XYZ file of C-alpha atoms in Angstrom:
736
model
C -35.901 -26.589 -21.234
C -34.167 -29.070 -18.925
C -31.936 -26.355 -17.467
C -34.933 -24.058 -16.962
C -36.815 -26.849 -15.162
C -33.962 -27.518 -12.744
C -33.721 -23.808 -11.946
C -37.467 -23.746 -11.345
C -37.256 -26.710 -8.960
C -34.348 -25.033 -7.170
C -36.347 -21.826 -6.799
C -39.337 -23.755 -5.429
C -37.094 -25.426 -2.870
C -35.829 -22.013 -1.736
C -39.391 -20.710 -1.378
C -40.341 -23.782 0.657
C -37.352 -23.242 2.939
C -38.233 -19.602 3.540
C -41.951 -20.234 4.131
C -41.746 -23.242 6.440
C -42.349 -22.059 9.971
C -41.398 -25.357 11.618
C -37.965 -26.964 11.568
C -37.470 -29.478 8.786
C -35.954 -32.731 9.998
C -32.433 -33.392 8.855
C -33.560 -36.899 7.844
C -36.061 -35.537 5.311
C -33.812 -36.312 2.342
C -36.585 -35.749 -0.193
C -36.732 -32.085 0.839
C -33.015 -31.386 1.255
C -31.915 -33.182 -1.913
C -33.725 -30.528 -3.968
C -30.908 -28.072 -3.223
C -28.092 -30.122 -4.731
C -29.716 -32.172 -7.435
C -27.649 -32.450 -10.588
C -28.003 -29.015 -12.167
C -25.937 -26.586 -14.203
C -26.740 -23.708 -11.867
C -23.995 -21.063 -11.905
C -22.930 -18.801 -9.051
C -24.770 -15.915 -10.725
C -27.901 -18.102 -10.939
C -27.742 -18.794 -7.205
C -27.541 -15.057 -6.432
C -30.548 -14.472 -8.682
C -32.590 -17.415 -7.327
C -31.797 -16.829 -3.638
C -32.355 -13.124 -2.792
C -30.470 -11.799 0.221
C -33.728 -10.774 1.881
C -34.917 -14.402 1.917
C -31.670 -15.636 3.450
C -32.062 -13.017 6.197
C -35.655 -14.117 6.736
C -34.583 -17.760 7.203
C -31.789 -16.653 9.547
C -34.198 -14.668 11.724
C -37.304 -16.898 11.603
C -35.946 -20.424 11.063
C -32.295 -20.489 12.125
C -32.405 -24.264 12.629
C -33.378 -24.754 8.980
C -30.469 -22.588 7.841
C -28.082 -24.561 10.074
C -29.392 -27.871 8.710
C -28.957 -26.603 5.136
C -25.303 -25.855 5.873
C -24.638 -29.082 7.785
C -26.224 -31.307 5.128
C -23.299 -30.555 2.760
C -20.509 -31.052 5.190
C -18.765 -34.377 5.549
C -20.049 -36.635 8.319
C -17.008 -36.495 10.576
C -18.265 -38.179 13.701
C -19.062 -36.996 17.217
C -15.982 -34.779 17.462
C -17.133 -32.448 14.689
C -20.783 -32.562 15.756
C -19.710 -30.641 18.862
C -17.955 -27.993 16.773
C -19.562 -24.621 16.055
C -21.005 -24.492 12.546
C -18.467 -21.818 11.527
C -15.520 -24.085 12.363
C -17.076 -27.064 10.567
C -17.683 -24.893 7.503
C -14.073 -23.648 7.415
C -12.665 -27.163 7.815
C -14.939 -28.447 5.056
C -13.804 -25.680 2.705
C -10.170 -26.470 3.541
C -10.727 -30.135 2.734
C -12.425 -29.251 -0.541
C -9.457 -27.074 -1.554
C -7.427 -30.336 -1.686
C -10.156 -32.645 -2.933
C -8.928 -35.064 -5.648
C -10.517 -34.549 -9.042
C -12.230 -31.400 -7.770
C -9.451 -28.963 -6.903
C -6.311 -31.135 -7.231
C -5.126 -34.054 -9.364
C -5.992 -37.476 -7.957
C -3.056 -39.473 -6.677
C -4.797 -42.838 -6.941
C -5.951 -44.711 -10.013
C -9.248 -45.674 -8.380
C -11.157 -44.502 -5.355
C -13.914 -46.291 -3.529
C -14.655 -43.621 -0.945
C -14.013 -40.000 -1.954
C -14.868 -38.645 1.501
C -12.321 -40.909 3.112
C -9.732 -39.811 0.558
C -10.247 -36.154 1.401
C -9.710 -36.798 5.090
C -6.703 -39.062 4.720
C -4.642 -37.381 1.990
C -1.422 -35.538 2.735
C -2.191 -32.089 1.302
C 1.493 -31.086 1.514
C 1.970 -33.295 -1.546
C -0.870 -31.534 -3.384
C 0.297 -27.888 -3.276
C -1.165 -26.144 -6.321
C 1.956 -24.607 -7.820
C 5.722 -24.994 -7.858
C 7.503 -22.384 -5.758
C 8.182 -21.829 -2.051
C 8.493 -25.198 -0.295
C 7.349 -27.227 -3.319
C 9.436 -28.432 -6.249
C 6.805 -30.214 -8.358
C 4.855 -28.531 -11.124
C 1.266 -29.849 -11.311
C -0.291 -29.733 -14.797
C -2.693 -26.815 -15.329
C -6.382 -27.660 -15.055
C -8.887 -24.871 -15.683
C -11.736 -26.814 -14.008
C -9.698 -27.092 -10.819
C -8.892 -23.386 -11.029
C -12.575 -22.503 -11.339
C -13.496 -24.661 -8.342
C -10.652 -23.233 -6.259
C -11.747 -19.699 -7.171
C -15.340 -20.274 -6.019
C -14.176 -21.832 -2.749
C -11.852 -18.870 -2.096
C -14.755 -16.479 -2.730
C -16.716 -18.398 -0.097
C -13.780 -18.098 2.317
C -13.516 -14.373 1.673
C -17.216 -14.003 2.472
C -16.715 -15.895 5.748
C -13.800 -13.611 6.670
C -15.707 -10.388 5.932
C -16.981 -9.909 9.491
C -14.602 -6.926 9.755
C -16.733 -4.981 7.257
C -19.688 -5.022 9.633
C -17.826 -3.469 12.557
C -17.349 0.319 12.814
C -13.770 1.579 12.424
C -11.826 2.031 15.623
C -8.123 2.358 16.378
C -8.698 0.326 19.541
C -7.926 -3.366 19.248
C -11.116 -5.386 18.896
C -9.346 -8.710 19.070
C -8.760 -11.110 16.233
C -11.298 -11.955 13.550
C -12.488 -15.356 14.881
C -12.963 -16.768 11.359
C -9.431 -15.857 10.297
C -7.963 -16.884 13.665
C -9.423 -20.408 13.416
C -8.638 -20.863 9.725
C -4.972 -19.905 10.270
C -4.545 -21.907 13.467
C -3.205 -25.416 14.096
C -6.831 -26.634 14.085
C -6.654 -26.438 10.290
C -4.389 -29.293 9.181
C -4.147 -27.751 5.705
C -2.774 -24.384 6.915
C 0.780 -24.831 5.561
C -0.110 -26.260 2.113
C -2.869 -23.657 1.779
C -0.515 -20.770 2.511
C 2.129 -22.047 0.106
C -0.481 -22.821 -2.569
C -1.897 -19.305 -2.406
C 1.544 -17.662 -2.373
C 2.953 -19.795 -5.187
C -0.087 -19.316 -7.414
C 0.319 -15.543 -7.091
C 4.091 -15.316 -7.518
C 4.284 -17.828 -10.394
C 1.522 -16.203 -12.450
C 2.596 -14.841 -15.837
C -0.251 -12.883 -17.469
C 1.671 -12.521 -20.730
C 2.265 -16.251 -21.189
C 4.077 -17.041 -24.430
C 3.634 -13.448 -25.550
C 1.433 -13.953 -28.602
C -0.193 -10.593 -29.402
C -3.849 -10.373 -28.349
C -3.818 -13.913 -26.907
C -5.857 -12.638 -23.943
C -8.681 -11.752 -26.332
C -8.688 -15.206 -27.934
C -8.497 -17.417 -24.834
C -10.053 -17.229 -21.369
C -7.566 -16.997 -18.514
C -9.121 -18.740 -15.525
C -5.832 -18.535 -13.638
C -6.133 -14.730 -13.380
C -9.374 -15.033 -11.379
C -7.721 -17.575 -9.076
C -4.672 -15.333 -8.589
C -6.864 -12.364 -7.665
C -8.839 -14.368 -5.098
C -5.640 -15.918 -3.698
C -4.166 -12.434 -3.271
C -7.229 -11.223 -1.412
C -7.260 -14.249 0.893
C -3.566 -13.699 1.660
C -3.880 -10.006 2.545
C -6.901 -10.726 4.766
C -5.384 -13.696 6.596
C -2.082 -11.870 7.119
C -3.737 -9.109 9.139
C -2.181 -9.570 12.539
C -3.121 -7.424 15.535
C -0.066 -8.630 17.387
C 2.160 -6.331 15.336
C 5.113 -7.163 13.135
C 7.648 -9.903 13.620
C 10.059 -7.222 14.781
C 7.578 -6.178 17.445
C 7.205 -9.788 18.565
C 10.986 -10.068 18.866
C 11.139 -6.951 21.019
C 8.405 -8.313 23.279
C 10.348 -11.553 23.579
C 13.333 -9.592 24.916
C 11.264 -7.753 27.525
C 11.818 -8.638 31.174
C 8.230 -9.839 31.687
C 7.788 -13.186 33.350
C 6.965 -16.359 31.453
C 3.511 -16.495 33.011
C 2.777 -12.942 31.903
C 3.936 -13.765 28.379
C 1.663 -16.809 28.310
C -1.253 -14.731 29.514
C -0.535 -12.189 26.762
C -0.456 -14.996 24.186
C -3.768 -16.400 25.478
C -5.351 -12.949 25.215
C -4.070 -12.584 21.657
C -5.649 -15.882 20.632
C -4.087 -18.768 18.704
C -0.951 -18.177 16.667
C -1.585 -17.104 13.083
C 0.272 -19.788 11.144
C 0.085 -17.799 7.889
C 2.005 -14.949 9.539
C 4.360 -17.484 11.119
C 5.109 -19.204 7.810
C 5.607 -15.912 5.979
C 8.021 -14.609 8.619
C 10.133 -17.791 8.387
C 10.761 -17.801 4.619
C 14.535 -17.427 4.407
C 16.076 -19.384 1.507
C 17.557 -17.106 -1.146
C 15.741 -18.922 -3.958
C 12.394 -18.545 -2.158
C 12.926 -14.848 -1.409
C 13.940 -14.302 -5.037
C 10.874 -16.199 -6.287
C 8.535 -13.989 -4.235
C 10.246 -10.706 -5.136
C 10.463 -11.463 -8.864
C 6.868 -12.660 -8.939
C 5.511 -9.531 -7.278
C 7.739 -7.254 -9.381
C 6.679 -8.910 -12.645
C 2.982 -8.469 -11.863
C 3.386 -4.880 -10.669
C 5.318 -4.009 -13.822
C 2.779 -5.676 -16.116
C 0.709 -2.516 -16.812
C 3.940 -0.648 -17.656
C 4.951 -3.028 -20.459
C 5.120 -1.251 -23.810
C 4.343 -3.002 -27.107
C 4.273 -1.845 -30.703
C 0.703 -3.148 -31.125
C -1.810 -1.255 -28.965
C -3.620 -3.286 -26.293
C -1.909 -6.470 -27.493
C -0.709 -7.518 -24.030
C -2.879 -8.524 -21.104
C -2.963 -5.980 -18.254
C -3.777 -7.159 -14.739
C -5.724 -4.893 -12.400
C -4.924 -6.198 -8.918
C -1.925 -3.940 -8.227
C -3.439 -2.636 -4.973
C -3.618 -6.123 -3.493
C -0.033 -6.748 -4.672
C 1.168 -3.609 -2.897
C -0.561 -4.659 0.340
C 1.059 -8.117 0.124
C 4.488 -6.572 -0.518
C 3.961 -4.302 2.504
C 3.134 -7.301 4.708
C 6.205 -9.191 3.515
C 8.452 -6.228 4.350
C 6.774 -5.754 7.738
C 6.658 -9.390 8.892
C 9.832 -10.800 7.312
C 12.957 -8.701 7.876
C 15.073 -11.170 5.882
C 12.853 -10.379 2.896
C 13.260 -6.634 3.461
C 17.061 -6.952 3.588
C 17.000 -9.200 0.502
C 14.969 -6.612 -1.404
C 17.440 -3.863 -0.527
C 20.721 -5.720 -0.990
C 20.651 -5.367 -4.781
C 19.140 -3.162 -7.461
C 16.113 -5.479 -7.583
C 14.377 -2.998 -5.276
C 14.180 -0.640 -8.258
C 11.926 -3.190 -9.978
C 9.433 -2.386 -7.209
C 10.174 1.346 -7.056
C 9.393 2.185 -10.691
C 5.873 0.684 -10.775
C 5.053 2.254 -7.401
C 6.098 5.671 -8.731
C 4.114 4.982 -11.922
C 0.927 4.273 -9.943
C 1.487 7.318 -7.702
C 1.904 9.599 -10.695
C -1.047 8.118 -12.564
C -3.439 8.268 -9.598
C -2.494 11.688 -8.179
C -5.475 13.555 -9.677
C -8.061 10.819 -9.026
C -9.774 11.138 -5.657
C -11.151 7.588 -5.957
C -7.542 6.327 -5.708
C -6.409 8.215 -2.609
C -5.951 4.859 -0.873
C -3.573 3.690 -3.598
C -1.554 6.881 -3.104
C -1.276 6.213 0.624
C -0.151 2.583 0.340
C 2.476 3.545 -2.244
C 3.848 6.346 -0.055
C 3.808 4.154 3.077
C 5.871 1.489 1.287
C 8.447 4.066 0.179
C 8.546 5.503 3.716
C 9.250 2.024 5.099
C 12.011 1.408 2.529
C 13.561 4.856 2.991
C 14.338 4.046 6.614
C 17.061 1.678 5.362
C 20.405 3.042 4.129
C 20.593 0.619 1.210
C 17.464 2.092 -0.350
C 19.086 5.498 -0.692
C 22.257 3.921 -2.093
C 20.334 1.901 -4.717
C 18.603 5.050 -5.980
C 21.906 6.250 -7.479
C 21.556 3.753 -10.316
C 20.910 5.572 -13.635
C 17.297 5.560 -14.794
C 17.350 4.308 -18.385
C 13.820 2.915 -18.743
C 11.274 5.056 -20.491
C 8.024 4.170 -18.816
C 5.353 6.512 -20.222
C 4.733 9.000 -17.408
C 3.731 12.637 -17.780
C 6.868 13.914 -16.063
C 9.630 16.089 -17.556
C 12.208 14.374 -19.726
C 15.487 14.152 -17.789
C 18.768 12.319 -17.730
C 19.591 11.087 -14.278
C 19.077 8.448 -11.611
C 16.145 6.730 -9.971
C 16.456 9.344 -7.210
C 15.743 12.028 -9.800
C 12.648 10.135 -10.927
C 11.416 9.944 -7.335
C 11.947 13.678 -6.699
C 10.295 14.698 -9.970
C 7.198 12.568 -9.311
C 6.918 13.729 -5.688
C 7.016 17.311 -6.986
C 4.192 16.441 -9.398
C 2.100 14.975 -6.582
C 2.557 18.064 -4.398
C 1.984 20.688 -7.097
C -0.665 19.030 -9.254
C -2.201 16.273 -7.160
C -5.669 16.089 -5.683
C -6.160 18.257 -2.588
C -6.926 15.187 -0.439
C -3.263 14.257 -0.833
C -2.093 17.251 1.224
C -1.729 15.146 4.413
C 0.891 13.110 2.538
C 3.240 16.077 2.038
C 5.018 15.339 5.344
C 5.555 11.705 4.320
C 6.803 12.614 0.842
C 9.390 15.051 2.193
C 10.388 12.660 4.994
C 11.235 10.050 2.343
C 13.447 12.573 0.526
C 15.116 13.534 3.833
C 15.849 9.872 4.614
C 17.522 9.201 1.258
C 19.283 12.576 0.895
C 22.588 11.694 2.691
C 23.203 8.975 0.074
C 22.334 10.791 -3.195
C 25.554 11.229 -5.169
C 24.346 13.447 -8.025
C 20.935 15.053 -8.557
C 20.062 16.246 -12.055
C 19.330 19.886 -12.777
C 15.643 19.036 -13.264
C 15.196 17.466 -9.822
C 17.386 20.109 -8.136
C 15.134 22.847 -9.514
C 12.060 20.926 -8.333
C 13.344 20.872 -4.758
C 14.122 24.601 -4.833
C 10.674 25.283 -6.273
C 9.084 23.453 -3.347
C 11.131 25.465 -0.844
C 10.143 28.686 -2.588
C 6.473 27.688 -2.457
C 6.438 26.487 1.158
C 8.385 29.490 2.486
C 5.896 32.130 1.340
C 4.805 34.030 4.471
C 1.056 33.466 4.080
C 1.602 29.708 3.749
C 3.882 29.561 6.796
C 1.383 31.508 8.896
C -1.737 29.636 7.736
C -1.281 26.510 9.830
C 0.672 25.551 12.959
C 2.375 22.686 11.089
C 3.275 24.205 7.715
C 6.758 25.344 8.739
C 7.726 21.670 9.166
C 7.834 21.348 5.371
C 10.498 24.054 5.224
C 12.516 22.271 7.926
C 12.361 19.017 5.938
C 13.644 20.687 2.764
C 16.444 22.519 4.594
C 17.462 19.182 6.125
C 17.622 17.680 2.617
C 19.932 20.457 1.400
C 22.130 20.224 4.497
C 22.506 16.436 4.164
C 23.548 16.679 0.528
C 25.946 19.596 1.104
C 27.606 17.958 4.096
C 27.780 14.370 2.833
C 27.528 14.430 -0.980
C 28.826 17.860 -2.031
C 31.280 16.644 -4.685
C 28.767 15.267 -7.172
C 25.873 17.630 -6.529
C 26.990 20.720 -8.416
C 23.542 20.970 -10.035
C 21.890 21.399 -6.639
C 24.581 23.840 -5.458
C 24.018 25.925 -8.595
C 20.242 25.874 -8.020
C 20.756 27.014 -4.416
C 22.984 29.882 -5.585
C 20.418 30.953 -8.184
C 17.634 30.912 -5.565
C 19.723 32.398 -2.738
C 17.136 35.097 -2.113
C 14.743 32.426 -0.810
C 17.177 31.574 1.968
C 17.886 35.225 2.779
C 14.159 35.925 3.014
C 13.715 32.977 5.368
C 16.568 34.123 7.590
C 15.120 37.627 7.744
C 11.434 36.669 7.944
C 9.618 39.379 9.929
C 7.689 38.134 12.929
C 5.753 41.214 14.061
C 1.970 41.056 14.277
C 1.435 43.635 11.526
C 3.471 41.626 9.006
C 1.687 38.387 9.928
C -1.707 40.032 9.442
C -0.684 41.566 6.125
C 0.709 38.250 4.845
C -2.483 36.389 5.677
C -4.533 39.019 3.856
C -2.644 38.141 0.685
C -3.653 34.489 0.966
C -6.624 34.806 -1.360
C -4.588 36.654 -3.935
C -1.669 34.273 -3.945
C -0.917 30.604 -4.185
C 1.810 28.040 -4.459
C 3.144 28.887 -7.893
C 3.542 26.252 -10.541
C 6.744 25.831 -12.489
C 7.039 28.705 -14.907
C 7.952 26.734 -18.020
C 5.976 24.154 -19.938
C 8.059 20.988 -19.853
C 8.057 18.179 -22.374
C 6.703 14.943 -20.950
C 7.947 11.465 -21.712
C 6.929 9.985 -25.042
C 3.661 8.047 -25.010
C 2.549 9.457 -21.663
C -0.893 10.743 -20.828
C -1.828 13.314 -18.232
C -3.136 12.158 -14.860
C -6.918 12.326 -15.046
C -9.535 12.806 -12.333
C -12.034 10.074 -11.600
C -14.872 9.560 -14.050
C -18.222 10.858 -12.726
C -20.102 8.033 -11.064
C -16.945 6.151 -10.007
C -17.425 4.303 -6.719
C -14.919 4.685 -3.902
C -14.698 3.465 -0.334
C -14.147 5.969 2.456
C -10.878 5.769 4.391
C -9.855 6.291 7.975
C -7.611 9.210 8.894
C -3.865 8.600 8.932
C -1.790 9.707 11.938
C 0.681 12.577 11.632
C 4.274 11.901 10.591
C 5.473 12.173 14.201
C 3.111 9.328 15.152
C 4.178 6.906 12.409
C 7.943 7.449 12.513
C 10.696 7.227 15.091
C 13.794 9.412 14.813
C 17.097 7.550 14.789
C 20.597 8.981 14.594
C 23.202 7.126 12.531
C 26.356 6.623 14.574
C 29.915 6.465 13.236
C 29.771 2.662 13.272
C 26.472 2.672 11.332
C 24.302 1.741 14.305
C 21.019 3.572 14.916
C 20.314 5.419 18.156
C 16.809 6.630 18.987
C 16.399 10.405 19.276
C 13.612 11.997 21.353
C 11.145 14.315 19.655
C 11.565 18.072 19.951
C 10.320 19.738 23.120
C 9.491 23.020 21.398
C 6.305 24.392 23.062
C 4.519 24.763 19.759
C 5.458 21.258 18.648
C 4.104 19.880 21.898
C 0.877 21.783 21.416
C 0.489 20.530 17.876
C 1.135 16.952 19.034
C -1.750 17.243 21.447
C -3.995 18.459 18.673
C -3.108 15.610 16.327
C -5.785 13.193 17.412
C -7.877 13.525 14.265
C -7.351 14.341 10.653
C -9.856 16.801 9.208
C -9.652 18.239 5.714
C -11.819 20.773 3.943
C -11.787 21.843 0.335
C -10.254 25.254 -0.256
C -12.358 27.447 -2.567
C -9.380 29.125 -4.221
C -7.198 27.302 -6.757
C -4.070 27.659 -4.660
C -2.384 24.424 -3.698
C -2.768 25.307 -0.036
C -1.922 22.647 2.452
C -3.976 21.544 5.389
C -1.488 19.485 7.304
C -2.202 16.105 8.821
C -3.399 18.149 11.759
C -6.070 20.655 10.897
C -5.549 24.122 12.292
C -7.706 24.659 15.391
C -10.484 27.153 14.831
C -9.134 29.429 17.559
C -5.509 29.168 16.482
C -3.736 32.047 14.806
C -0.086 32.794 14.168
C 1.540 35.204 16.615
C 5.045 36.678 16.960
C 6.115 34.361 19.786
C 5.170 31.284 17.757
C 7.063 32.515 14.681
C 10.151 33.345 16.744
C 9.972 29.898 18.375
C 10.497 27.917 15.152
C 12.391 30.606 13.214
C 15.236 30.424 15.737
C 15.569 26.710 14.964
C 15.815 27.043 11.157
C 18.951 25.055 10.150
C 20.361 27.696 7.817
C 23.989 27.826 8.976
C 25.433 25.343 6.461
C 23.595 26.847 3.489
C 24.480 30.405 4.464
C 28.137 29.453 4.787
C 28.019 27.840 1.333
C 26.512 30.996 -0.146
C 29.014 33.165 1.692
C 31.929 31.251 0.143
C 30.682 30.415 -3.356
C 28.568 33.386 -4.451
C 31.528 35.831 -4.568
C 33.614 33.238 -6.434
C 30.880 32.618 -9.026
C 30.275 36.342 -9.484
C 34.009 36.935 -9.909
C 34.543 34.342 -12.651
C 31.404 35.534 -14.423
C 32.824 39.086 -14.496
C 36.415 38.094 -15.220
C 35.581 35.694 -18.040
C 32.370 37.330 -19.193
C 30.466 34.086 -18.656
C 26.812 33.908 -19.626
C 26.617 30.149 -20.182
C 25.632 28.183 -17.069
C 27.613 25.142 -18.276
C 30.879 26.977 -17.489
C 29.615 27.859 -14.033
C 28.598 24.229 -13.454
C 32.078 23.126 -14.538
C 33.608 25.507 -11.980
C 31.306 24.216 -9.216
C 32.006 20.620 -10.215
C 35.671 21.062 -9.385
C 35.138 23.285 -6.340
C 35.493 22.250 -2.731
C 34.241 23.394 0.658
C 36.555 21.220 2.740
C 37.329 22.978 6.002
C 34.930 25.817 5.252
C 31.600 24.324 6.375
C 30.398 23.756 9.947
C 31.134 20.354 11.505
C 28.868 17.786 9.754
C 25.735 17.081 11.703
C 24.761 13.466 12.484
C 22.515 11.806 9.893
C 18.945 11.642 11.201
C 16.627 8.954 9.824
C 12.889 8.743 10.474
C 11.917 5.075 10.378
C 8.339 3.880 10.017
C 6.811 2.525 13.222
C 3.707 0.340 13.302
C 0.857 1.841 15.317
C -2.867 1.385 15.924
C -3.812 4.279 13.655
C -2.131 2.911 10.531
C -3.328 -0.624 11.356
C -6.912 0.643 11.272
C -6.225 2.536 8.057
C -4.868 -0.602 6.397
C -7.901 -2.637 7.494
C -10.301 -0.058 6.076
C -8.340 0.301 2.839
C -7.929 -3.448 2.333
C -11.608 -4.285 2.771
C -12.643 -1.286 0.677
C -10.516 -2.615 -2.196
C -11.958 -6.114 -1.787
C -15.538 -4.795 -1.728
C -15.087 -2.803 -4.930
C -13.233 -5.630 -6.710
C -15.925 -8.256 -5.997
C -19.043 -7.043 -7.798
C -19.792 -10.155 -9.869
C -21.550 -11.624 -8.017
C -22.278 -8.651 -5.704
C -21.489 -10.496 -2.476
C -21.806 -7.548 -0.083
C -24.157 -5.301 -2.005
C -27.066 -3.925 0.043
C -25.698 -5.181 3.363
C -25.043 -3.194 6.522
C -21.380 -2.306 5.905
C -20.006 -0.212 8.778
C -16.235 -0.250 8.308
C -16.443 2.273 5.442
C -18.919 4.081 3.252
C -19.305 3.525 -0.472
C -19.426 6.923 -2.139
C -20.145 7.869 -5.735
C -17.950 10.613 -7.209
């Protein structure tokens, strides 16, 4: 009864606040004390007892009462803070509370006469929540502190959510003022807060001591704290100023000091969270972050003999965003990731999530972030080199069983995404093939399974109706031909499986070289569109043990809408690898059709195709008035890089046919043995320079990340429903 009475008194106080038409004096303690009398009111109780409509009514009709309600619980900090805007005072108060002895951190003193004075005088750098980056001590776990920290972080996240109420736009709208102040030098706790959040995330071990089903027997309050810390990090690390690399380039520009200062003033105060992240450089700190993120991302992949006996975390999307920001803002971290095989500890879970989510339209955002990360990594030579490590894990994925490398795993899963993914993934085809192009010069030996997958894609994308259906579709053929050329020219010796697959499918290349371009053929090919489609692999392949097929979203699943992503030419920059390993920028093609398509690439529009064919609408939708014509076909057909492949076929096909006749061979293993010991030295054209397409930050992807990030946060915070029934404008919540 006592608890019910206190809730009743609290509810009466709320009603009085919403019905009073005149301002209530701040000195009326009898009235204001009703709101924080000793009660056991939970967060859920507050949401039930204080409807959003009543808060809005107080805001509109009695704003002074709402301001007094907020100010009454902030520390009395003298005249200096009385002049501060309420938002700044609120953020500083929350920051102080996040290092409040006996509330969120262990007390450092045996007795305390004035708690408020303690909060303002303590050195929070000595009270970082978790051992890790910049902190060697290991505070004892305290679930009450974790609960209090979690609720304060939820309050912070609500303060930062202004972005959700602004419509999406690729134009810079300036910094979020809440985030800008919180991460500025005005907040004396900025450094210990950043390190506390980062260390709590990277040190978290959801498995613990590994007792089966321990997560069902004990509550894990640390998981809730880790999730909120992750979300605060990805929100505060949004930086309109671009990456650290971009800042370095601007620093080298010939602009005057005054102009640079003016630019800095326009950009607002420095984001100390971004600054601290970009300056992490000690090997042990970089290793701590990488291992922590990898362990959490791999958690859902862990296999046990007892079903459901191990705890599975669900915040992999936030982890991927944080990993992206580390790679973008801290180049030392990116190089550290790529200098050893540790990068494969990130690759495998990313491929797992891509494969698992490919048929679920509610997880299109997850597909994009995974592909963007791999695109960023593929721009570095070391990534391609690391992929040659044999893949010996057996993570349960519904992909064909194969013996090969991590590169084979990547190719096989990309093939799955293209041939059996959701149709909204079609704009990603360019990115997927660009990743394969970037790594292809370094792949020492593809398996027969992955080699056949690549040839199957070429066969599918080179069908005439597909080539003529869209002004961009031929780019996919160019990407695949570039892959084959890179491997033949730079890694021929170990890639006899791919060479054999090319010989077997030589008719595909001959058909491409002799593709008719007259108007009658184009018209006839397009007429076949409804009767044809991108064929699936002919055989039914055995999937890995324990795997389950990728499933579409359950009816009723909620998803947040996403902004369009720019075309591949807008998010990458071509670089040519010189003999000394340096990268030289290469201008984009000046082909008339390419220029026209660039001009049309302002928006991304996709429509569902009624037929079951895996047709592709490229990242640029075909203009309504556009249609393929002979001049356009001749324009790109003349540029098809077929010379190397044709020379290979010219040399090897007669040799293979001869030994098959002479020895009566019918077993492909003997042919593979012959190709394994063959050579094309001196017979191929002069090797072309290696061309890498590196990811480049741009306004379009920045807006996409903002929309995706806040959509994830909205859908992950439903208890309590902080943003439910509010005027969200950044995205739409849709029910599948």
